[in-house]
Coordinates of C-alpha atoms in Angstrom, one line a residue:
X1 CA 11.1 40.4 -10.4
X2 CA 10.6 36.7 -10.8
X3 CA 7.1 35.2 -10.6
X4 CA 6.6 33.0 -7.6
X5 CA 5.9 29.4 -8.4
X6 CA 2.3 28.2 -8.5
X7 CA 1.1 26.0 -5.6
X8 CA 1.4 22.3 -6.2
X9 CA -2.4 22.0 -6.3
X10 CA -2.5 24.3 -9.4
X11 CA 0.1 22.4 -11.5
X12 CA -0.5 19.4 -13.8
X13 CA 1.6 16.7 -12.2
X14 CA -0.4 13.5 -13.0
X15 CA -1.8 11.9 -16.1
X16 CA -4.7 9.7 -17.0
X17 CA -2.5 6.5 -16.7
X18 CA -1.7 7.2 -13.1
X19 CA -5.3 8.0 -12.3
X20 CA -6.4 4.8 -13.9
X21 CA -3.9 2.7 -12.1
X22 CA -4.6 4.2 -8.7
X23 CA -8.4 3.5 -9.0
X24 CA -8.2 0.1 -7.3
X25 CA -6.5 1.5 -4.1
X26 CA -9.0 4.4 -4.0
X27 CA -11.8 1.9 -4.3
X28 CA -10.4 0.1 -1.2
X29 CA -10.4 3.4 0.7
X30 CA -14.0 4.0 -0.2
X31 CA -15.2 0.5 0.3
X32 CA -13.4 -0.6 3.5
X33 CA -11.9 2.4 5.3
X34 CA -14.7 5.0 5.1
X35 CA -17.1 2.6 7.0
X36 CA -14.6 2.5 9.9
X37 CA -15.7 6.2 10.5
X38 CA -19.4 5.7 9.9
X39 CA -19.2 6.8 6.2
X40 CA -20.0 5.1 3.0
X41 CA -18.8 5.1 -0.6
X42 CA -21.1 7.9 -1.4
X43 CA -19.0 10.2 0.8
X44 CA -15.8 9.4 -1.1
X45 CA -15.8 12.3 -3.5
X46 CA -15.4 14.7 -0.6
X47 CA -11.9 13.3 -0.2
X48 CA -11.1 12.2 -3.8
X49 CA -9.0 15.2 -5.0
X50 CA -6.3 14.9 -2.3
X51 CA -6.3 11.1 -2.0
X52 CA -6.4 10.7 -5.8
X53 CA -3.5 13.1 -6.3
X54 CA -1.3 11.4 -3.7
X55 CA -2.0 7.9 -5.0
X56 CA -1.5 8.9 -8.6
X57 CA 2.0 10.3 -7.8
X58 CA 2.8 7.0 -6.1
X59 CA 1.7 5.0 -9.1
X60 CA 3.6 7.3 -11.3
X61 CA 6.8 6.3 -9.6
X62 CA 5.9 2.6 -9.6
X63 CA 5.3 2.8 -13.3
X64 CA 8.7 4.5 -13.8
X65 CA 10.7 2.0 -11.8
X66 CA 9.1 -1.0 -13.5
X67 CA 9.7 0.4 -17.0
X68 CA 13.0 2.2 -16.5
X69 CA 14.8 0.5 -13.6
X70 CA 16.4 3.9 -13.1
X71 CA 18.7 3.1 -10.1
X72 CA 20.0 6.3 -8.4
X73 CA 17.8 8.4 -10.7
X74 CA 14.8 6.6 -9.3
X75 CA 15.7 7.6 -5.8
X76 CA 15.9 11.3 -6.9
X77 CA 12.6 11.0 -8.7
X78 CA 10.9 9.6 -5.6
X79 CA 12.4 12.4 -3.4
X80 CA 10.9 14.9 -5.8
X81 CA 7.4 13.2 -5.8
X82 CA 7.6 12.9 -2.1
X83 CA 8.2 16.6 -1.9
X84 CA 5.2 17.3 -4.1
X85 CA 3.0 15.2 -1.9
X86 CA 4.3 16.9 1.3
X87 CA 3.8 20.3 -0.2
X88 CA 0.2 19.5 -1.3
X89 CA -0.7 18.3 2.2
X90 CA 0.8 21.4 3.7
X91 CA -1.2 23.5 1.4
X92 CA -4.3 21.6 2.6
X93 CA -3.2 21.9 6.2
X94 CA -3.1 18.2 6.5
X95 CA -0.1 17.3 8.7
X96 CA 0.6 14.4 11.0
X97 CA 3.9 12.7 12.0
X98 CA 2.7 9.4 10.5
X99 CA 2.5 11.0 7.1
X100 CA 6.2 11.4 7.0
X101 CA 6.7 7.8 8.3
X102 CA 4.5 6.2 5.7
X103 CA 6.0 8.3 2.9
X104 CA 9.4 7.0 4.0
X105 CA 8.1 3.5 4.0
X106 CA 6.7 3.8 0.5
X107 CA 10.2 4.9 -0.6
X108 CA 11.7 2.0 1.2
X109 CA 9.4 -0.4 -0.6
X110 CA 10.3 1.1 -3.9
X111 CA 14.0 0.6 -3.2
X112 CA 13.5 -3.1 -2.2
X113 CA 11.2 -3.9 -5.1
X114 CA 13.8 -2.3 -7.5
X115 CA 16.6 -4.3 -5.9
X116 CA 14.7 -7.6 -6.3
X117 CA 13.7 -6.7 -9.9
X118 CA 17.4 -6.4 -10.8
X119 CA 17.8 -10.0 -9.6
X120 CA 20.3 -8.9 -7.0
X121 CA 20.9 -11.4 -4.2
X122 CA 17.4 -11.8 -2.7
X123 CA 17.0 -12.7 1.0
X124 CA 14.0 -14.0 2.9
X125 CA 14.0 -10.8 4.9
X126 CA 13.9 -8.7 1.7
X127 CA 10.8 -10.6 0.5
X128 CA 9.1 -10.4 3.9
X129 CA 9.9 -6.7 4.4
X130 CA 8.6 -5.8 1.0
X131 CA 5.3 -7.5 1.8
X132 CA 5.1 -5.5 5.0
X133 CA 5.9 -2.3 3.3
X134 CA 3.8 -2.6 0.1
X135 CA 0.5 -1.5 1.8
X136 CA 2.3 1.7 3.1
X137 CA 0.5 3.7 0.4
X138 CA -2.9 2.7 1.8
X139 CA -1.7 3.5 5.3
X140 CA -0.6 6.9 4.1
X141 CA -4.1 7.5 2.5
X142 CA -5.7 6.3 5.7
X143 CA -3.9 8.8 7.9
X144 CA -4.6 11.6 5.4
X145 CA -8.3 10.6 5.6
X146 CA -8.1 10.8 9.4
X147 CA -6.7 14.3 9.1
X148 CA -9.4 15.3 6.6
X149 CA -12.1 14.0 9.0
X150 CA -10.4 15.9 11.9
X151 CA -10.3 12.6 13.9
X152 CA -7.8 11.6 16.5
X153 CA -5.2 9.1 15.3
X154 CA -6.1 5.7 16.7
X155 CA -2.8 3.9 17.0
X156 CA -4.5 0.7 18.2
X157 CA -6.6 0.6 15.0
X158 CA -3.7 1.3 12.7
X159 CA -1.6 -1.5 14.4
X160 CA -4.6 -3.9 14.0
X161 CA -5.0 -2.9 10.3
X162 CA -1.3 -3.3 9.6
X163 CA -1.6 -7.1 10.3
X164 CA -4.7 -7.2 8.2
X165 CA -3.2 -5.2 5.3
X166 CA -0.2 -7.5 5.1
X167 CA -2.4 -10.6 5.1
X168 CA -4.5 -9.1 2.3
X169 CA -1.3 -8.2 0.4
X170 CA -0.2 -11.8 0.4
X171 CA -3.7 -12.9 -0.6
X172 CA -3.7 -10.5 -3.5
X173 CA -0.2 -11.8 -4.6
X174 CA -1.6 -15.3 -4.9
X175 CA -4.5 -14.0 -7.1
X176 CA -2.2 -11.9 -9.2
X177 CA 0.8 -14.4 -9.5
X178 CA 0.2 -15.5 -13.1
X179 CA -0.4 -11.9 -14.3
X180 CA 2.6 -10.6 -12.5
X181 CA 4.8 -13.2 -14.1
X182 CA 3.9 -11.7 -17.4
X183 CA 4.2 -8.1 -16.5
X184 CA 7.2 -8.4 -14.1
X185 CA 5.4 -6.7 -11.3
X186 CA 6.7 -7.3 -7.8
X187 CA 4.9 -10.3 -6.2
X188 CA 5.8 -11.9 -2.8
X189 CA 4.9 -15.4 -4.0
X190 CA 7.1 -14.9 -7.0
X191 CA 10.0 -13.9 -4.8
X192 CA 9.5 -16.9 -2.6
X193 CA 9.6 -19.2 -5.7
X194 CA 12.9 -17.6 -6.6
X195 CA 14.2 -18.2 -3.1
X196 CA 12.8 -21.7 -2.4
X197 CA 11.5 -23.2 -5.6
X198 CA 9.1 -26.1 -5.0
X199 CA 9.1 -25.4 -1.2
X200 CA 7.8 -21.8 -1.7
X201 CA 4.2 -22.6 -0.8
X202 CA 5.2 -23.8 2.6
X203 CA 7.1 -20.7 3.3
X204 CA 4.3 -18.4 2.1
X205 CA 1.8 -20.3 4.2
X206 CA 3.9 -19.8 7.2
X207 CA 3.9 -16.0 6.5
X208 CA 0.2 -16.0 6.1
X209 CA -0.3 -17.9 9.4
X210 CA 2.1 -15.5 11.2
X211 CA 0.1 -12.4 10.1
X212 CA -3.3 -14.0 10.6
X213 CA -2.2 -15.1 14.1
X214 CA -1.0 -11.5 14.9
X215 CA -4.4 -10.2 13.6
X216 CA -6.3 -12.5 15.9
X217 CA -4.2 -11.5 18.9
X218 CA -4.7 -7.8 18.2
X219 CA -8.4 -8.3 17.7
X220 CA -8.7 -9.5 21.3
X221 CA -7.3 -6.1 22.5
X222 CA -9.9 -3.9 21.0
X223 CA -13.6 -3.2 21.8
X224 CA -16.4 -5.4 20.6
X225 CA -17.6 -2.6 18.3
X226 CA -14.2 -2.3 16.7
X227 CA -13.9 -6.0 16.3
X228 CA -17.2 -5.9 14.4
X229 CA -15.9 -3.1 12.1
X230 CA -12.9 -5.2 11.2
X231 CA -14.9 -8.4 10.7
X232 CA -17.2 -6.4 8.3
X233 CA -14.1 -5.1 6.5
X234 CA -12.8 -8.6 6.1
X235 CA -16.2 -10.0 5.0
X236 CA -16.7 -7.3 2.3
X237 CA -13.1 -7.7 1.1
X238 CA -13.6 -11.4 0.7
X239 CA -16.7 -10.8 -1.3
X240 CA -14.9 -8.4 -3.6
X241 CA -11.7 -10.3 -3.8
X242 CA -12.3 -14.0 -3.1
X243 CA -9.3 -16.1 -1.8
X244 CA -7.7 -18.5 -4.3
X245 CA -5.8 -21.7 -3.8
X246 CA -2.0 -21.6 -3.8
X247 CA -1.2 -21.3 -7.6
X248 CA 1.1 -23.8 -9.3
X249 CA 4.7 -22.8 -9.4
X250 CA 6.2 -21.4 -12.6
X251 CA 10.0 -21.4 -12.7
X252 CA 11.4 -18.3 -14.5
X253 CA 14.3 -18.6 -16.8

């Protein structure tokens, strides 16, 4: 008689490297998302094992596609890691329709980022869609957190945060542009430079303005208390990650 496989939670799927790389996203959950539910960083370790495992697997895949550029094999590898995440969440009785959606969007981001890293024909829509999808992992962690807190899913809050998360993603890409040129990491500004050369800053500013305008519109639709939570989120984020001017363009050979 064969021995049944161990549950996902009892098997060694992640390493130190993935745990280290995922730390910045987990910090963001602790610093900016827990306060949305009246909690603080000191509460984070109640949620760390599950959130840390999920984000480490996501970073494991990002490391793989950046180093191996594995094509079809990469899609199979993501399908396997996605299955591990889903099985762990089922073990923990953490289930919500948005979990599947955000896992799918993480996979879509990986496909786009890999396509652009191969220098395939890049379109404006590719670059914009990748920027929209890149924060999908933090949206995934957020909905898992909601399930762990046994809270109702607040669609209005998630829609509001989507516009903020994309704005912050663009902001981070400006800060990280020089470093990403060296490492080859995906970067929205870098993609716009490939598309538009010296005109790239104008196109990126237009994207920033579009998402910031959407954010302001959505803020007017929520309660005053929720507006204040988002303003506190933005203020704390700016203190931790100050905005930088548009960096000078570097043309890649």
